[in-house]
Amino acid sequence: MSAAGPSSALEVRRLTVSYGSRPALWDVDASFPRGALSAIVGPNGAGKSTLLKAAVGLLPVDAGQALIEGQPASAALDRVSYVPQRDAVDWDFPITVREVVEMGRYRSAGWVRRLRPPDREIVGECLERVGMAPFAGRQIGRLSGGQRQRVFIARALAQRAPVMLLDEPFAGVDARSESALLDLLRELCEQGGSIVVVHHDIGIVRARFDWALLLNVRAVSCGPVAESLAVAKLRQAYAGIAEGMGEEAAAWIG
Amino acid sequence: MSDDLAIVLTAGMVATACGLLGPLLVLRRAALLSDAVSHAVLPGIVAVFLLVGSRAPLPVIAGAAVFAVICVLLIDALRATGLVKVDAAIGLAFPALFALGVLGVTSFAKGVHLDLDATIYGEIAFTPFRTVELLGSELPRAVVLLSLVSLGNLLLLVLLWKELKLTSFDQGFAQTTGFSPGLVSRLLLIAVAVTAVTAFESVGAILVVTMLIVPAATAYLLSDRLVLMVGLAVAIGWIAAVVGHSSAAALDASIAGAMGLVASACFVLALAFAPRNGLIAVAMRSRRRRARLAQALAAGAERG
Amino acid sequence: MDWLIELLPLSYTNAVVLIGSVTIGITAGVLGSFAVLRERSLVGDAIAHATLPGVVIAFIASGAKDASTLAVGAALAGVAAALLIVGIERTGRLRPDAAIGVVLSAFFSLGIVLLTYVANFNNANQAGLDQYLFGQAAGLLEGDLVAMAALCLASLAIVAALLRPLRATLFDAEFAGSIGLPVRALELITMAALVVAVIVGVRTVGAILMVAMLIVPAVTARQFCDRLPTMLVAAGATGAVVGGSGALISESAALPTGPVVVLVGSGAAVCALLFAPRRGVAWNARRLIRDRRRAVTEGVLVDVETALHAGPPPTSTELMLASGRPRRALRRALRDLDRAGILERDGDRILLSEAGAAAAHAVLERRDLWHAWLEYGWKLELPDAREPDPSDLRGGLGDAAVERLRALAASEPTQ
């Protein structure tokens, strides 16, 4: 496994997480380099979201640890921004787009204190950047799927954290929005940010990402997309599925 | 101060204290906590009566507050097990505490004048007669106490506004950004407990439960912003207080009951006529949509 | 009913109270289960409060204060409240808790207003109407028992007859609708059942305590049962036991029945939540501690084995540095291993005993097997959807499958 060394943006060591007696992640070693656009791919139930949640401390870990920029994740939460899966959100909540993005500045403001003008400037910039500035005053329930995702990415941007973790950000997002968002993520990487995205579409990952972890409860492969998503590895991870679908599926995966 | 003014002011301060917290409870799907708390305080009141032998307001409020806090923490703990949903957790916790209180009343306080109605179901009509000296003027005690509680709640909201908003909206994100949702939620629940206890010592349980839930639910139908929702909830509470008081006088009926009914009437109006989410607005929208669709289809058929 | 009362070695009043409590326990236990599973436990609270205006209106309309007239009024108001709750929820934006709270407040406020209205007209006769909500078990009569038992049997019979469609609706209303079940009617039936349970109980244990009687048996039974029919039976039984034992305790201690029944029930529910096998909090905590400890101990065993392979026997400090485990965990694991006779010491260097070598081998073999399952499991083409527990793969998969897995792993080199 081609490790990115101690300077990885995100690294997990021997990570094991289970729900009840059923392991969701088993002894996973993986690292994601700095400044790269990385993806976590794998079949349903492979533990992709679990890995991110465990990394930011939302799930208890059975064994192993997660490191963010070389430090234990619990001590480095200020260096990471996390975009959760959106089904957890109450879309009827009386809150505007701007207010959601402002939440990204809460950590730096700290308890009790209010946001200062520089924070508000950052919020404005982030809204501009994802193209949501015209919608700043809208209630979040009255946005399309792609627009909602832009808002949550803007909130992550506003955190100004060097590492960004996104859990299935493109589920339910139309192709045009996805492409625009990927351009934005790429731009962030070019400015030195490190991004890890849970993704379900291998074709897009291969075309647009630098680095991938192929996961199926345990790590199948981790490295530059060309290596980690080689046909043999994919067969291994998607084994049952690809076999069942025959040559056509293999061609699609290849 | 006239009696009527004192009663309206008392109810208004209840509306303020409750209207500040109610929206957060409704948004956190914990509206019924207020009902739970209002029953769970009984053992506290009985215990204070047995220990101190008095029904003076401050010890009673303190004793009741202790059990109110025990109740909310118990509900929190039950829910945290993940074995019962929040509604069942509420339904397990408060009847048990209430039962404890009833047992206390019947086995130790029998014969003594401590009937449930007077203790927890305080009567708003008596508020003008219980006064305190403050700054040289005679003020109803309930108004003073409830103003202090409202001030406390306002302070909580101003200081922890962004934390409350964040943890109500997105717990997972709050946790990853270092704002403990559990801590914020416990602070809010303690504020609810203190508010409820103070308020129903002077106005009775049902009015407190009503003021915590109904104006907030009404405001939820009417607004898309949290600040606005809180403001509306307070305003609706005041409307219920003023209109309820005058209609109670006209009908010679229970003041608390009339205020509750006015608040409920506001809710029904909002449910029907709310500009965006009301039943009528929704029906009109879907009718317009159907009409447009029919038009488009007709146009298509003509062209075709 | 006479024979039953005489059969019990109790005074007439006590026997009536006991039979009444058991009846309420069974009814509330079974019918409350549906509300708890629908996450509408507190609908019972709203219905119980809503009985107040019903009782007062029944009194105004009939001028009589006999129990059955008032019960009919209470039932009608309860049904109205239940329908309103469902209706408000259906409009979309409000959550069940807010809908319940609004209806509760509105009905109870109405009840209070009506009560003062009645008081203004006739002073003597209305006294005690507001006591309806507090409940009075000692006031039960034999005639009440017959009515309660009849209601109880009727509603249980309906539930038994409709169990399958009710279960389908409860589990997945959309699917139930798609296969042509009358989802709304079924929902109304469960609501009506809840109203019946509340009306039966409220006069005996009181409104607030009735809430507990609806929830306690369901929550307790749920911790032990995973199937709806068994859960319903268990909830009914729990309700009966709670009601019966509560009534007996209250009689011998000369305490009011309702609160004692509720406290007994709450105790039962808390015990179930703590100690139920596989679900209970204490049960799970113990299992988690044991599992974690075993995982660390096994890990240390493997560390020792690896170190012995690589070079001279390690010291505990070397083990700690190599594995990055915290000192305390390592020390405890070594102590556990020592106790099991797995380690041998050479000064402060650590070796494996014969048993230890075998144990380490077994652990490593199990890990290899698990890796093989993750990697080649799909090739086994098992006829069913087995998903084995990693700590006991052989038990979960069967010997034949394990052997084939071994062969597969041996034939293909691991990456």
CSV table of N, CA and C in Angstrom, one decimal, chain B residues 25-32 35-36 39 78 81-92 94-100 102-103 106-107 110 116-117 121 206 209-211 213-214 217-218 220-224 251-254 256-261 264 267 271 277 279, chain C residues 35-36 38-43 45 49 88 91 93-102 104-110 112-114 116-117 120 130-131 134 208-212 215-216 219 222-223 254-256 258-260 262-263 265-266 269-270 272-274 279-281 284:
chain,number,residue,atom,x,y,z
B,25,LEU,N,-38.3,23.9,21.6
B,25,LEU,CA,-38.8,22.5,22.0
B,25,LEU,C,-39.5,21.9,20.8
B,26,VAL,N,-40.3,22.7,20.1
B,26,VAL,CA,-41.1,22.2,19.0
B,26,VAL,C,-40.1,21.7,17.9
B,27,LEU,N,-39.1,22.5,17.6
B,27,LEU,CA,-38.1,22.1,16.6
B,27,LEU,C,-37.3,20.9,17.0
B,28,ARG,N,-37.1,20.7,18.3
B,28,ARG,CA,-36.4,19.5,18.7
B,28,ARG,C,-37.3,18.3,19.0
B,29,ARG,N,-38.5,18.5,18.6
B,29,ARG,CA,-39.5,17.4,18.7
B,29,ARG,C,-39.7,17.0,20.2
B,30,ALA,N,-39.6,18.0,21.1
B,30,ALA,CA,-39.7,17.7,22.5
B,30,ALA,C,-40.8,18.5,23.1
B,31,ALA,N,-41.8,18.9,22.3
B,31,ALA,CA,-42.9,19.8,22.8
B,31,ALA,C,-43.5,19.2,24.1
B,32,LEU,N,-43.7,17.9,24.2
B,32,LEU,CA,-44.4,17.3,25.3
B,32,LEU,C,-43.6,17.3,26.6
B,35,ASP,N,-45.4,19.2,29.3
B,35,ASP,CA,-46.5,18.4,30.0
B,35,ASP,C,-45.8,17.5,31.0
B,36,ALA,N,-44.8,16.8,30.6
B,36,ALA,CA,-44.1,15.9,31.5
B,36,ALA,C,-43.6,16.6,32.7
B,39,HIS,N,-46.1,17.6,35.4
B,39,HIS,CA,-46.6,16.6,36.3
B,39,HIS,C,-45.5,16.0,37.2
B,78,LEU,N,-33.0,7.9,29.3
B,78,LEU,CA,-33.8,6.8,28.7
B,78,LEU,C,-33.6,6.9,27.2
B,81,THR,N,-30.3,5.5,25.8
B,81,THR,CA,-30.1,4.1,25.7
B,81,THR,C,-30.4,3.6,24.2
B,82,GLY,N,-31.2,4.4,23.5
B,82,GLY,CA,-31.5,3.9,22.1
B,82,GLY,C,-32.5,2.8,22.1
B,83,LEU,N,-33.0,2.4,23.2
B,83,LEU,CA,-34.0,1.3,23.3
B,83,LEU,C,-35.4,1.8,23.2
B,84,VAL,N,-35.6,3.1,23.6
B,84,VAL,CA,-37.0,3.6,23.5
B,84,VAL,C,-36.9,4.9,22.8
B,85,LYS,N,-38.0,5.2,22.0
B,85,LYS,CA,-38.0,6.5,21.3
B,85,LYS,C,-38.3,7.6,22.4
B,86,VAL,N,-38.2,8.9,21.9
B,86,VAL,CA,-38.3,10.0,22.9
B,86,VAL,C,-39.7,10.0,23.5
B,87,ASP,N,-40.7,9.7,22.7
B,87,ASP,CA,-42.1,9.8,23.2
B,87,ASP,C,-42.3,8.8,24.3
B,88,ALA,N,-41.8,7.6,24.1
B,88,ALA,CA,-42.0,6.6,25.2
B,88,ALA,C,-41.1,6.9,26.4
B,89,ALA,N,-40.0,7.5,26.1
B,89,ALA,CA,-39.1,7.9,27.3
B,89,ALA,C,-39.9,8.9,28.2
B,90,ILE,N,-40.5,9.9,27.5
B,90,ILE,CA,-41.3,10.9,28.3
B,90,ILE,C,-42.4,10.2,29.0
B,91,GLY,N,-43.1,9.3,28.3
B,91,GLY,CA,-44.2,8.6,28.9
B,91,GLY,C,-43.8,7.6,30.0
B,92,LEU,N,-42.6,7.2,30.1
B,92,LEU,CA,-42.1,6.4,31.2
B,92,LEU,C,-41.8,7.2,32.4
B,94,PHE,N,-42.4,10.6,33.4
B,94,PHE,CA,-43.2,11.5,34.2
B,94,PHE,C,-44.3,10.8,35.0
B,95,PRO,N,-45.0,9.8,34.5
B,95,PRO,CA,-46.0,9.2,35.3
B,95,PRO,C,-45.4,8.6,36.6
B,96,ALA,N,-44.2,8.0,36.5
B,96,ALA,CA,-43.6,7.4,37.6
B,96,ALA,C,-43.4,8.5,38.7
B,97,LEU,N,-42.8,9.6,38.3
B,97,LEU,CA,-42.6,10.7,39.3
B,97,LEU,C,-43.9,11.2,39.9
B,98,PHE,N,-44.9,11.3,39.0
B,98,PHE,CA,-46.2,11.8,39.4
B,98,PHE,C,-46.8,10.8,40.5
B,99,ALA,N,-46.6,9.5,40.2
B,99,ALA,CA,-47.2,8.5,41.1
B,99,ALA,C,-46.5,8.6,42.4
B,100,LEU,N,-45.2,8.9,42.4
B,100,LEU,CA,-44.4,9.0,43.7
B,100,LEU,C,-45.0,10.2,44.4
B,102,VAL,N,-48.1,11.4,44.2
B,102,VAL,CA,-49.5,11.1,44.7
B,102,VAL,C,-49.4,10.3,46.0
B,103,LEU,N,-48.5,9.3,45.9
B,103,LEU,CA,-48.3,8.4,47.1
B,103,LEU,C,-47.9,9.3,48.3
B,106,THR,N,-50.9,11.1,49.7
B,106,THR,CA,-51.9,10.3,50.4
B,106,THR,C,-51.3,9.7,51.6
B,107,SER,N,-50.0,9.4,51.7
B,107,SER,CA,-49.6,8.7,52.9
B,107,SER,C,-49.0,9.6,53.9
B,110,LYS,N,-51.8,13.4,54.3
B,110,LYS,CA,-53.3,13.3,54.5
B,110,LYS,C,-53.8,14.2,55.6
B,116,LEU,N,-54.0,18.8,45.4
B,116,LEU,CA,-53.2,19.0,44.1
B,116,LEU,C,-53.6,20.2,43.4
B,117,ASP,N,-54.9,20.5,43.3
B,117,ASP,CA,-55.3,21.7,42.5
B,117,ASP,C,-54.6,22.9,42.9
B,121,TYR,N,-51.7,23.1,40.4
B,121,TYR,CA,-52.6,23.8,39.5
B,121,TYR,C,-52.9,25.2,40.0
B,206,ILE,N,-51.8,23.8,33.2
B,206,ILE,CA,-52.3,23.7,31.8
B,206,ILE,C,-52.0,24.9,31.0
B,209,VAL,N,-48.4,24.6,29.9
B,209,VAL,CA,-48.2,23.6,28.8
B,209,VAL,C,-48.7,24.2,27.5
B,210,THR,N,-49.9,24.9,27.6
B,210,THR,CA,-50.4,25.5,26.4
B,210,THR,C,-49.5,26.6,25.9
B,211,MET,N,-49.0,27.5,26.8
B,211,MET,CA,-48.1,28.6,26.3
B,211,MET,C,-46.8,28.1,25.8
B,213,ILE,N,-46.4,25.2,24.1
B,213,ILE,CA,-46.6,24.4,22.8
B,213,ILE,C,-47.3,25.2,21.8
B,214,VAL,N,-48.5,25.7,22.1
B,214,VAL,CA,-49.4,26.2,21.1
B,214,VAL,C,-48.9,27.4,20.3
B,217,ALA,N,-46.1,26.2,18.1
B,217,ALA,CA,-46.5,25.4,16.9
B,217,ALA,C,-47.2,26.4,15.9
B,218,THR,N,-47.9,27.4,16.4
B,218,THR,CA,-48.5,28.4,15.5
B,218,THR,C,-47.5,29.1,14.7
B,220,TYR,N,-44.5,28.2,14.1
B,220,TYR,CA,-43.8,27.3,13.1
B,220,TYR,C,-44.5,27.3,11.8
B,221,LEU,N,-45.8,27.4,11.8
B,221,LEU,CA,-46.6,27.4,10.6
B,221,LEU,C,-46.5,28.7,9.8
B,222,LEU,N,-46.1,29.8,10.6
B,222,LEU,CA,-46.2,31.1,10.0
B,222,LEU,C,-44.8,31.6,9.5
B,223,SER,N,-43.7,31.0,10.0
B,223,SER,CA,-42.4,31.7,9.7
B,223,SER,C,-41.4,30.7,9.2
B,224,ASP,N,-40.4,31.3,8.5
B,224,ASP,CA,-39.3,30.5,7.9
B,224,ASP,C,-38.0,30.8,8.6
B,251,LEU,N,-67.5,36.1,29.6
B,251,LEU,CA,-68.2,34.8,29.8
B,251,LEU,C,-68.3,34.3,31.2
B,252,ASP,N,-67.6,35.0,32.1
B,252,ASP,CA,-67.5,34.6,33.5
B,252,ASP,C,-67.0,33.1,33.5
B,253,ALA,N,-65.9,32.8,32.8
B,253,ALA,CA,-65.3,31.5,32.7
B,253,ALA,C,-63.9,31.5,33.3
B,254,SER,N,-63.3,30.3,33.3
B,254,SER,CA,-61.9,30.2,33.8
B,254,SER,C,-61.0,31.0,32.9
B,256,ALA,N,-57.6,30.8,32.8
B,256,ALA,CA,-56.5,30.0,32.1
B,256,ALA,C,-57.1,29.3,30.9
B,257,GLY,N,-58.4,28.7,31.2
B,257,GLY,CA,-59.0,28.0,30.1
B,257,GLY,C,-59.3,28.9,28.9
B,258,ALA,N,-59.8,30.1,29.1
B,258,ALA,CA,-60.1,31.0,28.0
B,258,ALA,C,-58.8,31.4,27.3
B,259,MET,N,-57.7,31.6,28.0
B,259,MET,CA,-56.5,31.9,27.3
B,259,MET,C,-56.0,30.8,26.4
B,260,GLY,N,-56.1,29.6,27.0
B,260,GLY,CA,-55.8,28.4,26.2
B,260,GLY,C,-56.6,28.2,25.0
B,261,LEU,N,-57.9,28.5,25.1
B,261,LEU,CA,-58.8,28.4,23.9
B,261,LEU,C,-58.4,29.5,22.9
B,264,SER,N,-55.4,28.3,21.1
B,264,SER,CA,-55.8,27.2,20.2
B,264,SER,C,-56.5,27.8,18.9
B,267,PHE,N,-54.0,29.0,16.6
B,267,PHE,CA,-53.4,27.8,15.9
B,267,PHE,C,-54.3,27.4,14.7
B,271,LEU,N,-53.3,27.4,10.9
B,271,LEU,CA,-53.3,26.1,10.1
B,271,LEU,C,-54.1,26.3,8.8
B,277,ASN,N,-47.7,27.8,4.2
B,277,ASN,CA,-48.0,26.4,4.7
B,277,ASN,C,-49.4,26.1,5.1
B,279,LEU,N,-53.5,25.4,5.0
B,279,LEU,CA,-54.3,24.4,4.2
B,279,LEU,C,-54.8,25.1,3.0
C,35,ALA,N,-49.5,2.0,19.9
C,35,ALA,CA,-49.2,3.4,19.9
C,35,ALA,C,-47.7,3.5,20.1
C,36,VAL,N,-47.1,2.7,21.0
C,36,VAL,CA,-45.6,2.8,21.2
C,36,VAL,C,-44.9,2.5,19.9
C,38,ARG,N,-45.8,2.9,16.9
C,38,ARG,CA,-46.0,4.0,15.9
C,38,ARG,C,-45.4,5.3,16.4
C,39,GLU,N,-44.6,5.3,17.5
C,39,GLU,CA,-44.0,6.5,18.1
C,39,GLU,C,-45.1,7.5,18.4
C,40,ARG,N,-46.2,7.0,18.9
C,40,ARG,CA,-47.3,7.9,19.3
C,40,ARG,C,-47.7,7.6,20.7
C,41,SER,N,-46.7,7.3,21.6
C,41,SER,CA,-47.1,6.8,22.9
C,41,SER,C,-47.9,7.9,23.6
C,42,LEU,N,-47.6,9.1,23.4
C,42,LEU,CA,-48.3,10.2,24.2
C,42,LEU,C,-49.6,10.6,23.7
C,43,VAL,N,-50.1,9.9,22.6
C,43,VAL,CA,-51.5,10.2,22.2
C,43,VAL,C,-52.4,9.8,23.3
C,45,ASP,N,-51.9,10.3,26.4
C,45,ASP,CA,-51.9,11.4,27.3
C,45,ASP,C,-53.0,12.5,26.8
C,49,HIS,N,-56.5,13.6,28.6
C,49,HIS,CA,-56.9,14.9,29.0
C,49,HIS,C,-58.2,15.4,28.2
C,88,ILE,N,-54.0,16.8,12.0
C,88,ILE,CA,-53.0,17.8,12.0
C,88,ILE,C,-51.7,17.3,11.5
C,91,THR,N,-51.4,17.3,7.7
C,91,THR,CA,-51.2,18.5,6.9
C,91,THR,C,-49.8,18.7,6.6
C,93,ARG,N,-46.6,19.8,8.0
C,93,ARG,CA,-45.5,20.4,8.6
C,93,ARG,C,-45.3,20.1,10.1
C,94,LEU,N,-46.3,19.9,10.8
C,94,LEU,CA,-46.1,19.7,12.3
C,94,LEU,C,-45.8,18.2,12.6
C,95,ARG,N,-44.9,18.1,13.6
C,95,ARG,CA,-44.5,16.7,14.0
C,95,ARG,C,-45.6,16.2,15.0
C,96,PRO,N,-45.6,14.9,15.2
C,96,PRO,CA,-46.6,14.3,16.1
C,96,PRO,C,-46.6,14.9,17.5
C,97,ASP,N,-45.4,15.2,18.0
C,97,ASP,CA,-45.4,15.7,19.4
C,97,ASP,C,-46.1,17.0,19.5
C,98,ALA,N,-45.9,17.9,18.5
C,98,ALA,CA,-46.5,19.2,18.5
C,98,ALA,C,-48.0,19.1,18.3
C,99,ALA,N,-48.4,18.2,17.4
C,99,ALA,CA,-49.8,17.9,17.2
C,99,ALA,C,-50.5,17.4,18.5
C,100,ILE,N,-49.9,16.5,19.1
C,100,ILE,CA,-50.4,16.0,20.4
C,100,ILE,C,-50.5,17.1,21.4
C,101,GLY,N,-49.5,17.9,21.5
C,101,GLY,CA,-49.5,19.0,22.5
C,101,GLY,C,-50.6,20.0,22.3
C,102,VAL,N,-50.7,20.4,21.0
C,102,VAL,CA,-51.8,21.4,20.7
C,102,VAL,C,-53.1,20.8,21.0
C,104,LEU,N,-54.0,18.4,23.1
C,104,LEU,CA,-54.1,18.3,24.5
C,104,LEU,C,-54.5,19.6,25.2
C,105,SER,N,-53.7,20.7,24.8
C,105,SER,CA,-53.9,22.0,25.4
C,105,SER,C,-55.3,22.5,25.1
C,106,ALA,N,-55.7,22.3,23.8
C,106,ALA,CA,-57.0,22.9,23.4
C,106,ALA,C,-58.1,22.2,24.1
C,107,PHE,N,-58.1,20.9,24.2
C,107,PHE,CA,-59.2,20.1,24.8
C,107,PHE,C,-59.3,20.4,26.3
C,108,PHE,N,-58.1,20.4,26.9
C,108,PHE,CA,-58.1,20.6,28.4
C,108,PHE,C,-58.6,22.0,28.7
C,109,SER,N,-58.1,23.0,27.9
C,109,SER,CA,-58.6,24.4,28.1
C,109,SER,C,-60.1,24.4,28.0
C,110,LEU,N,-60.6,23.8,27.0
C,110,LEU,CA,-62.1,23.8,26.7
C,110,LEU,C,-62.8,23.1,28.0
C,112,ILE,N,-61.8,23.0,31.0
C,112,ILE,CA,-61.8,23.9,32.2
C,112,ILE,C,-62.8,25.0,32.0
C,113,VAL,N,-62.9,25.6,30.8
C,113,VAL,CA,-63.9,26.6,30.6
C,113,VAL,C,-65.3,26.1,30.8
C,114,LEU,N,-65.6,24.9,30.3
C,114,LEU,CA,-66.9,24.3,30.4
C,114,LEU,C,-67.2,24.0,31.9
C,116,THR,N,-66.1,25.7,34.5
C,116,THR,CA,-66.5,26.9,35.2
C,116,THR,C,-67.9,27.3,34.8
C,117,TYR,N,-68.2,27.1,33.5
C,117,TYR,CA,-69.6,27.4,33.0
C,117,TYR,C,-70.6,26.6,33.7
C,120,ASN,N,-71.2,27.8,37.3
C,120,ASN,CA,-72.0,29.0,37.4
C,120,ASN,C,-73.5,28.8,37.4
C,130,ASP,N,-64.4,17.2,38.0
C,130,ASP,CA,-63.0,17.4,37.8
C,130,ASP,C,-62.2,16.2,38.4
C,131,GLN,N,-62.8,15.5,39.3
C,131,GLN,CA,-62.1,14.4,39.9
C,131,GLN,C,-62.0,13.2,38.9
C,134,PHE,N,-58.7,12.1,38.0
C,134,PHE,CA,-57.7,11.6,38.9
C,134,PHE,C,-57.9,10.2,39.2
C,208,ILE,N,-53.1,10.6,34.2
C,208,ILE,CA,-51.6,10.6,34.1
C,208,ILE,C,-51.1,9.2,34.2
C,209,LEU,N,-51.6,8.5,35.2
C,209,LEU,CA,-51.0,7.2,35.4
C,209,LEU,C,-51.4,6.2,34.3
C,210,MET,N,-52.6,6.5,33.6
C,210,MET,CA,-53.0,5.7,32.5
C,210,MET,C,-51.9,5.8,31.4
C,211,VAL,N,-51.3,6.9,31.2
C,211,VAL,CA,-50.2,7.1,30.2
C,211,VAL,C,-49.2,6.0,30.5
C,212,ALA,N,-48.8,5.8,31.7
C,212,ALA,CA,-47.8,4.8,32.0
C,212,ALA,C,-48.3,3.4,31.7
C,215,ILE,N,-47.7,2.6,28.2
C,215,ILE,CA,-46.4,2.5,27.6
C,215,ILE,C,-45.6,1.4,28.3
C,216,VAL,N,-45.7,1.3,29.6
C,216,VAL,CA,-44.8,0.3,30.4
C,216,VAL,C,-44.9,-1.1,29.8
C,219,VAL,N,-43.1,-1.3,26.3
C,219,VAL,CA,-41.6,-1.1,26.4
C,219,VAL,C,-41.0,-2.3,27.0
C,222,ARG,N,-41.2,-5.3,24.6
C,222,ARG,CA,-40.3,-5.1,23.4
C,222,ARG,C,-38.9,-5.5,23.6
C,223,GLN,N,-38.4,-5.4,24.9
C,223,GLN,CA,-37.0,-5.7,25.1
C,223,GLN,C,-36.8,-7.2,25.1
C,254,ALA,N,-52.0,-0.5,52.3
C,254,ALA,CA,-53.0,0.5,52.4
C,254,ALA,C,-52.7,1.8,51.7
C,255,LEU,N,-52.2,1.6,50.5
C,255,LEU,CA,-51.9,2.8,49.6
C,255,LEU,C,-52.8,2.8,48.4
C,256,PRO,N,-52.9,4.0,47.8
C,256,PRO,CA,-53.8,4.1,46.6
C,256,PRO,C,-53.3,3.2,45.5
C,258,GLY,N,-53.6,3.2,42.0
C,258,GLY,CA,-53.0,3.7,40.7
C,258,GLY,C,-51.5,4.0,40.8
C,259,PRO,N,-51.1,4.8,41.8
C,259,PRO,CA,-49.7,5.1,41.8
C,259,PRO,C,-48.8,3.9,42.1
C,260,VAL,N,-49.3,2.9,42.9
C,260,VAL,CA,-48.5,1.8,43.2
C,260,VAL,C,-48.3,0.9,42.0
C,262,VAL,N,-48.4,2.0,38.9
C,262,VAL,CA,-47.5,2.6,38.0
C,262,VAL,C,-46.1,2.5,38.5
C,263,LEU,N,-45.8,2.6,39.7
C,263,LEU,CA,-44.4,2.5,40.2
C,263,LEU,C,-43.9,1.1,40.0
C,265,GLY,N,-44.9,-0.9,37.6
C,265,GLY,CA,-44.7,-1.0,36.2
C,265,GLY,C,-43.4,-0.3,35.8
C,266,SER,N,-43.1,0.9,36.3
C,266,SER,CA,-41.9,1.6,35.9
C,266,SER,C,-40.7,0.8,36.3
C,269,ALA,N,-40.2,-1.8,33.8
C,269,ALA,CA,-39.7,-1.3,32.6
C,269,ALA,C,-38.2,-1.0,32.7
C,270,VAL,N,-37.8,-0.4,33.8
C,270,VAL,CA,-36.4,0.0,34.0
C,270,VAL,C,-35.5,-1.3,34.0
C,272,ALA,N,-36.2,-4.1,32.6
C,272,ALA,CA,-36.1,-4.7,31.3
C,272,ALA,C,-35.1,-3.9,30.5
C,273,LEU,N,-35.1,-2.6,30.6
C,273,LEU,CA,-34.2,-1.7,29.8
C,273,LEU,C,-32.7,-2.0,30.2
C,274,LEU,N,-32.5,-2.3,31.4
C,274,LEU,CA,-31.2,-2.5,31.9
C,274,LEU,C,-30.7,-4.0,31.6
C,279,ARG,N,-30.2,-6.7,24.5
C,279,ARG,CA,-30.6,-5.3,24.3
C,279,ARG,C,-30.3,-4.4,25.5
C,280,GLY,N,-30.4,-5.0,26.7
C,280,GLY,CA,-30.3,-4.2,27.9
C,280,GLY,C,-29.0,-3.4,28.0
C,281,VAL,N,-29.1,-2.2,28.6
C,281,VAL,CA,-28.0,-1.4,28.7
C,281,VAL,C,-26.8,-2.0,29.5
C,284,ASN,N,-25.5,-5.1,27.6
C,284,ASN,CA,-24.6,-4.7,26.5
C,284,ASN,C,-23.3,-4.1,27.0
